[in-house]
Amino acid sequence: MYFNEILILLANNTFDYKYIILFYIISVILLSLPIPYTFIIIINVYVFGWYGFCIVLLSIPIGSALTYYYVNKFNNLINKIFFFKNKKINNKFFQNIYFLIIARATLPFFLVSFAMSLMKITLKKYLVITVLGTFSNVLLVSIIVEGIRNTVIKYNDIVINLQDPRFIIPLLIIIVLIFITNYVKNKFKLK
């Protein structure tokens, strides 16, 4: 099969709920590993459309919590074996919630998960930062992939219109995210 035929086959699939559950479980596992999460978003959204967007949004907190869990366990083991004894990052700049949300939104997913796990922040703060930081990125990639998927279904070819306002919405969400971060920080009492 040619690559275009595979794209058309995946876009015009008839996968049911069993495949959605399977993709969800696979996504949770892959998100806890050092695999680029943009690839996971693209696959899920291209195969399932907006259901794929929901799959990714629901699998990100659990996958990142798994990373948080095993990095903390591994870090505790290292602290017991070596002379590091409870070293942690005390720099206030790196503990700033605004910095962490922007880092989560822009830097590689696993790298930020790993770094935030080493900072000894609470799991609640970690998950709030993860959800707020990744939502705009997941939405941006999903809108672009959904547009490509729709053109493949409609024209049997890839046609991209960059003047479509749907491509600008995720950028506005990033700006709004900065403003609502203060509200979330106060509501969940994150310091």
PDB file of C-alpha atoms in Angstrom:
ATOM      1  CA  MET A   1       0.000   0.000   0.000  1.00  0.00           C
ATOM      2  CA  TYR A   2       1.123   3.507  -0.704  1.00  0.00           C
ATOM      3  CA  PHE A   3       1.323   6.108   2.046  1.00  0.00           C
ATOM      4  CA  ASN A   4      -1.687   8.030   0.660  1.00  0.00           C
ATOM      5  CA  GLU A   5      -3.798   4.880   0.697  1.00  0.00           C
ATOM      6  CA  ILE A   6      -2.879   4.262   4.336  1.00  0.00           C
ATOM      7  CA  LEU A   7      -3.871   7.852   5.205  1.00  0.00           C
ATOM      8  CA  ILE A   8      -7.216   7.446   3.436  1.00  0.00           C
ATOM      9  CA  LEU A   9      -7.829   4.091   5.131  1.00  0.00           C
ATOM     10  CA  LEU A  10      -7.103   5.499   8.607  1.00  0.00           C
ATOM     11  CA  ALA A  11      -9.227   8.612   8.022  1.00  0.00           C
ATOM     12  CA  ASN A  12     -12.219   6.581   6.731  1.00  0.00           C
ATOM     13  CA  ASN A  13     -12.073   3.886   9.408  1.00  0.00           C
ATOM     14  CA  THR A  14     -14.975   2.215  11.160  1.00  0.00           C
ATOM     15  CA  PHE A  15     -13.280   1.607  14.516  1.00  0.00           C
ATOM     16  CA  ASP A  16     -15.679   1.128  17.417  1.00  0.00           C
ATOM     17  CA  TYR A  17     -15.419   1.638  21.182  1.00  0.00           C
ATOM     18  CA  LYS A  18     -13.073  -1.354  21.641  1.00  0.00           C
ATOM     19  CA  TYR A  19     -10.422   0.436  19.605  1.00  0.00           C
ATOM     20  CA  ILE A  20     -11.019   3.666  21.519  1.00  0.00           C
ATOM     21  CA  ILE A  21     -10.351   1.846  24.800  1.00  0.00           C
ATOM     22  CA  LEU A  22      -7.281   0.159  23.308  1.00  0.00           C
ATOM     23  CA  PHE A  23      -5.899   3.485  22.025  1.00  0.00           C
ATOM     24  CA  TYR A  24      -6.604   5.053  25.441  1.00  0.00           C
ATOM     25  CA  ILE A  25      -4.608   2.379  27.287  1.00  0.00           C
ATOM     26  CA  ILE A  26      -1.767   2.571  24.773  1.00  0.00           C
ATOM     27  CA  SER A  27      -1.760   6.381  25.037  1.00  0.00           C
ATOM     28  CA  VAL A  28      -1.520   6.272  28.846  1.00  0.00           C
ATOM     29  CA  ILE A  29       1.437   3.907  28.638  1.00  0.00           C
ATOM     30  CA  LEU A  30       3.201   5.877  25.897  1.00  0.00           C
ATOM     31  CA  LEU A  31       2.695   9.189  27.706  1.00  0.00           C
ATOM     32  CA  SER A  32       4.561   7.819  30.725  1.00  0.00           C
ATOM     33  CA  LEU A  33       7.553   6.980  28.512  1.00  0.00           C
ATOM     34  CA  PRO A  34      10.026   9.293  26.740  1.00  0.00           C
ATOM     35  CA  ILE A  35       8.050   9.333  23.482  1.00  0.00           C
ATOM     36  CA  PRO A  36       7.047  12.643  21.852  1.00  0.00           C
ATOM     37  CA  TYR A  37       3.439  13.218  22.829  1.00  0.00           C
ATOM     38  CA  THR A  38       2.750  15.181  19.649  1.00  0.00           C
ATOM     39  CA  PHE A  39       3.041  11.871  17.814  1.00  0.00           C
ATOM     40  CA  ILE A  40       0.421  10.366  20.175  1.00  0.00           C
ATOM     41  CA  ILE A  41      -1.905  13.328  19.580  1.00  0.00           C
ATOM     42  CA  ILE A  42      -1.529  13.081  15.801  1.00  0.00           C
ATOM     43  CA  ILE A  43      -2.258   9.342  15.709  1.00  0.00           C
ATOM     44  CA  ASN A  44      -5.293   9.546  18.017  1.00  0.00           C
ATOM     45  CA  VAL A  45      -6.856  12.575  16.342  1.00  0.00           C
ATOM     46  CA  TYR A  46      -6.180  11.324  12.827  1.00  0.00           C
ATOM     47  CA  VAL A  47      -7.740   7.938  13.517  1.00  0.00           C
ATOM     48  CA  PHE A  48     -10.677   9.009  15.731  1.00  0.00           C
ATOM     49  CA  GLY A  49     -11.192  12.716  14.992  1.00  0.00           C
ATOM     50  CA  TRP A  50     -12.400  14.693  18.012  1.00  0.00           C
ATOM     51  CA  TYR A  51     -12.802  11.474  19.983  1.00  0.00           C
ATOM     52  CA  GLY A  52      -9.020  11.176  19.654  1.00  0.00           C
ATOM     53  CA  PHE A  53      -8.708  14.653  21.189  1.00  0.00           C
ATOM     54  CA  CYS A  54     -10.720  13.412  24.184  1.00  0.00           C
ATOM     55  CA  ILE A  55      -8.620  10.242  24.385  1.00  0.00           C
ATOM     56  CA  VAL A  56      -5.439  12.306  24.626  1.00  0.00           C
ATOM     57  CA  LEU A  57      -6.896  14.766  27.150  1.00  0.00           C
ATOM     58  CA  LEU A  58      -8.024  11.924  29.393  1.00  0.00           C
ATOM     59  CA  SER A  59      -4.779   9.976  29.088  1.00  0.00           C
ATOM     60  CA  ILE A  60      -2.390  12.885  29.784  1.00  0.00           C
ATOM     61  CA  PRO A  61      -3.075  13.194  33.549  1.00  0.00           C
ATOM     62  CA  ILE A  62      -2.810   9.446  34.141  1.00  0.00           C
ATOM     63  CA  GLY A  63       0.276   9.014  31.954  1.00  0.00           C
ATOM     64  CA  SER A  64       2.037  11.949  33.595  1.00  0.00           C
ATOM     65  CA  ALA A  65       1.009  10.696  37.061  1.00  0.00           C
ATOM     66  CA  LEU A  66       2.673   7.374  36.222  1.00  0.00           C
ATOM     67  CA  THR A  67       5.838   9.283  35.311  1.00  0.00           C
ATOM     68  CA  TYR A  68       5.580  11.244  38.563  1.00  0.00           C
ATOM     69  CA  TYR A  69       5.200   8.021  40.507  1.00  0.00           C
ATOM     70  CA  TYR A  70       8.105   6.063  39.050  1.00  0.00           C
ATOM     71  CA  VAL A  71      10.491   9.044  38.940  1.00  0.00           C
ATOM     72  CA  ASN A  72       9.811   9.694  42.643  1.00  0.00           C
ATOM     73  CA  LYS A  73      10.312   6.014  43.483  1.00  0.00           C
ATOM     74  CA  PHE A  74      13.557   5.927  41.498  1.00  0.00           C
ATOM     75  CA  ASN A  75      14.696   9.203  43.075  1.00  0.00           C
ATOM     76  CA  ASN A  76      13.987   7.847  46.570  1.00  0.00           C
ATOM     77  CA  LEU A  77      16.058   4.775  45.742  1.00  0.00           C
ATOM     78  CA  ILE A  78      18.965   6.949  44.549  1.00  0.00           C
ATOM     79  CA  ASN A  79      18.740   9.064  47.708  1.00  0.00           C
ATOM     80  CA  LYS A  80      19.032   5.944  49.853  1.00  0.00           C
ATOM     81  CA  ILE A  81      21.972   4.524  47.902  1.00  0.00           C
ATOM     82  CA  PHE A  82      24.105   7.607  47.293  1.00  0.00           C
ATOM     83  CA  PHE A  83      25.134  10.647  49.275  1.00  0.00           C
ATOM     84  CA  PHE A  84      22.476  12.897  47.678  1.00  0.00           C
ATOM     85  CA  LYS A  85      20.185  12.648  50.741  1.00  0.00           C
ATOM     86  CA  ASN A  86      17.048  14.670  49.982  1.00  0.00           C
ATOM     87  CA  LYS A  87      18.515  17.190  47.565  1.00  0.00           C
ATOM     88  CA  LYS A  88      15.782  19.168  45.865  1.00  0.00           C
ATOM     89  CA  ILE A  89      15.459  22.236  43.685  1.00  0.00           C
ATOM     90  CA  ASN A  90      14.872  25.235  45.938  1.00  0.00           C
ATOM     91  CA  ASN A  91      15.085  27.979  43.339  1.00  0.00           C
ATOM     92  CA  LYS A  92      11.827  29.982  43.577  1.00  0.00           C
ATOM     93  CA  PHE A  93      11.911  30.738  39.838  1.00  0.00           C
ATOM     94  CA  PHE A  94      11.656  27.067  38.951  1.00  0.00           C
ATOM     95  CA  GLN A  95       8.856  26.575  41.508  1.00  0.00           C
ATOM     96  CA  ASN A  96       6.783  29.435  40.003  1.00  0.00           C
ATOM     97  CA  ILE A  97       3.476  28.059  38.694  1.00  0.00           C
ATOM     98  CA  TYR A  98       3.470  30.423  35.698  1.00  0.00           C
ATOM     99  CA  PHE A  99       6.915  29.258  34.652  1.00  0.00           C
ATOM    100  CA  LEU A 100       5.923  25.620  35.072  1.00  0.00           C
ATOM    101  CA  ILE A 101       2.733  25.995  33.003  1.00  0.00           C
ATOM    102  CA  ILE A 102       4.620  27.739  30.193  1.00  0.00           C
ATOM    103  CA  ALA A 103       7.332  25.063  30.375  1.00  0.00           C
ATOM    104  CA  ARG A 104       4.675  22.348  30.239  1.00  0.00           C
ATOM    105  CA  ALA A 105       3.038  24.010  27.225  1.00  0.00           C
ATOM    106  CA  THR A 106       6.231  24.505  25.245  1.00  0.00           C
ATOM    107  CA  LEU A 107       8.913  21.990  26.231  1.00  0.00           C
ATOM    108  CA  PRO A 108       8.983  18.225  25.564  1.00  0.00           C
ATOM    109  CA  PHE A 109       6.324  16.445  27.618  1.00  0.00           C
ATOM    110  CA  PHE A 110       8.442  13.713  29.211  1.00  0.00           C
ATOM    111  CA  LEU A 111      11.318  16.081  29.976  1.00  0.00           C
ATOM    112  CA  VAL A 112       9.026  18.436  31.903  1.00  0.00           C
ATOM    113  CA  SER A 113       7.291  15.506  33.624  1.00  0.00           C
ATOM    114  CA  PHE A 114      10.661  14.177  34.723  1.00  0.00           C
ATOM    115  CA  ALA A 115      11.948  17.583  35.889  1.00  0.00           C
ATOM    116  CA  MET A 116       8.771  18.467  37.790  1.00  0.00           C
ATOM    117  CA  SER A 117       8.815  15.065  39.484  1.00  0.00           C
ATOM    118  CA  LEU A 118      12.327  15.760  40.759  1.00  0.00           C
ATOM    119  CA  MET A 119      11.222  19.139  42.153  1.00  0.00           C
ATOM    120  CA  LYS A 120       9.215  17.420  44.880  1.00  0.00           C
ATOM    121  CA  ILE A 121       6.030  19.362  44.128  1.00  0.00           C
ATOM    122  CA  THR A 122       2.728  17.896  45.240  1.00  0.00           C
ATOM    123  CA  LEU A 123       0.836  15.572  42.918  1.00  0.00           C
ATOM    124  CA  LYS A 124      -2.166  17.930  42.941  1.00  0.00           C
ATOM    125  CA  LYS A 125      -0.049  20.878  41.760  1.00  0.00           C
ATOM    126  CA  TYR A 126       1.698  18.622  39.250  1.00  0.00           C
ATOM    127  CA  LEU A 127      -1.606  17.475  37.705  1.00  0.00           C
ATOM    128  CA  VAL A 128      -3.105  20.987  37.579  1.00  0.00           C
ATOM    129  CA  ILE A 129       0.009  22.298  35.825  1.00  0.00           C
ATOM    130  CA  THR A 130      -0.073  19.340  33.437  1.00  0.00           C
ATOM    131  CA  VAL A 131      -3.717  19.827  32.476  1.00  0.00           C
ATOM    132  CA  LEU A 132      -3.438  23.610  32.083  1.00  0.00           C
ATOM    133  CA  GLY A 133      -0.109  23.462  30.280  1.00  0.00           C
ATOM    134  CA  THR A 134      -0.940  20.758  27.774  1.00  0.00           C
ATOM    135  CA  PHE A 135      -4.520  21.697  26.856  1.00  0.00           C
ATOM    136  CA  SER A 136      -3.608  24.461  24.406  1.00  0.00           C
ATOM    137  CA  ASN A 137      -0.903  22.369  22.746  1.00  0.00           C
ATOM    138  CA  VAL A 138      -3.200  19.360  22.393  1.00  0.00           C
ATOM    139  CA  LEU A 139      -5.944  21.604  21.002  1.00  0.00           C
ATOM    140  CA  LEU A 140      -3.584  23.254  18.505  1.00  0.00           C
ATOM    141  CA  VAL A 141      -2.259  19.957  17.166  1.00  0.00           C
ATOM    142  CA  SER A 142      -5.765  18.451  17.139  1.00  0.00           C
ATOM    143  CA  ILE A 143      -7.228  21.314  15.100  1.00  0.00           C
ATOM    144  CA  ILE A 144      -4.463  21.045  12.526  1.00  0.00           C
ATOM    145  CA  VAL A 145      -4.668  17.237  12.312  1.00  0.00           C
ATOM    146  CA  GLU A 146      -8.486  17.314  12.176  1.00  0.00           C
ATOM    147  CA  GLY A 147      -8.299  19.791   9.284  1.00  0.00           C
ATOM    148  CA  ILE A 148      -5.894  17.525   7.429  1.00  0.00           C
ATOM    149  CA  ARG A 149      -8.068  14.497   8.196  1.00  0.00           C
ATOM    150  CA  ASN A 150     -11.172  16.252   6.848  1.00  0.00           C
ATOM    151  CA  THR A 151      -9.419  17.202   3.609  1.00  0.00           C
ATOM    152  CA  VAL A 152      -8.192  13.627   3.171  1.00  0.00           C
ATOM    153  CA  ILE A 153     -11.763  12.379   3.625  1.00  0.00           C
ATOM    154  CA  LYS A 154     -13.241  15.047   1.343  1.00  0.00           C
ATOM    155  CA  TYR A 155     -10.643  15.245  -1.452  1.00  0.00           C
ATOM    156  CA  ASN A 156      -8.615  12.041  -0.984  1.00  0.00           C
ATOM    157  CA  ASP A 157      -5.608  14.353  -0.747  1.00  0.00           C
ATOM    158  CA  ILE A 158      -4.031  16.695   1.816  1.00  0.00           C
ATOM    159  CA  VAL A 159      -5.151  20.323   1.414  1.00  0.00           C
ATOM    160  CA  ILE A 160      -4.225  22.842   4.133  1.00  0.00           C
ATOM    161  CA  ASN A 161      -5.785  26.308   4.417  1.00  0.00           C
ATOM    162  CA  LEU A 162      -3.673  28.335   6.851  1.00  0.00           C
ATOM    163  CA  GLN A 163      -6.087  31.301   6.697  1.00  0.00           C
ATOM    164  CA  ASP A 164      -8.776  29.282   8.461  1.00  0.00           C
ATOM    165  CA  PRO A 165      -9.521  30.947  11.823  1.00  0.00           C
ATOM    166  CA  ARG A 166      -9.512  27.550  13.534  1.00  0.00           C
ATOM    167  CA  PHE A 167      -5.712  27.637  13.359  1.00  0.00           C
ATOM    168  CA  ILE A 168      -5.570  30.914  15.351  1.00  0.00           C
ATOM    169  CA  ILE A 169      -7.860  29.848  18.228  1.00  0.00           C
ATOM    170  CA  PRO A 170      -5.240  27.743  20.092  1.00  0.00           C
ATOM    171  CA  LEU A 171      -2.859  30.692  20.141  1.00  0.00           C
ATOM    172  CA  LEU A 172      -5.550  32.805  21.807  1.00  0.00           C
ATOM    173  CA  ILE A 173      -6.123  30.005  24.306  1.00  0.00           C
ATOM    174  CA  ILE A 174      -2.477  30.211  25.374  1.00  0.00           C
ATOM    175  CA  ILE A 175      -2.929  33.927  26.150  1.00  0.00           C
ATOM    176  CA  VAL A 176      -6.158  33.293  28.057  1.00  0.00           C
ATOM    177  CA  LEU A 177      -4.433  30.466  29.932  1.00  0.00           C
ATOM    178  CA  ILE A 178      -1.948  32.912  31.415  1.00  0.00           C
ATOM    179  CA  PHE A 179      -4.802  35.049  32.765  1.00  0.00           C
ATOM    180  CA  ILE A 180      -6.769  32.168  34.278  1.00  0.00           C
ATOM    181  CA  THR A 181      -3.690  30.638  35.890  1.00  0.00           C
ATOM    182  CA  ASN A 182      -3.898  33.118  38.767  1.00  0.00           C
ATOM    183  CA  TYR A 183      -7.521  32.110  39.422  1.00  0.00           C
ATOM    184  CA  VAL A 184      -6.644  28.399  39.406  1.00  0.00           C
ATOM    185  CA  LYS A 185      -3.621  29.026  41.601  1.00  0.00           C
ATOM    186  CA  ASN A 186      -5.807  30.696  44.259  1.00  0.00           C
ATOM    187  CA  LYS A 187      -8.696  28.221  43.952  1.00  0.00           C
ATOM    188  CA  PHE A 188      -6.541  25.125  44.440  1.00  0.00           C
ATOM    189  CA  LYS A 189      -4.227  26.923  46.908  1.00  0.00           C
ATOM    190  CA  LEU A 190      -1.093  26.136  44.933  1.00  0.00           C
ATOM    191  CA  LYS A 191       2.081  27.820  46.153  1.00  0.00           C
TER     192      LYS A 191
END
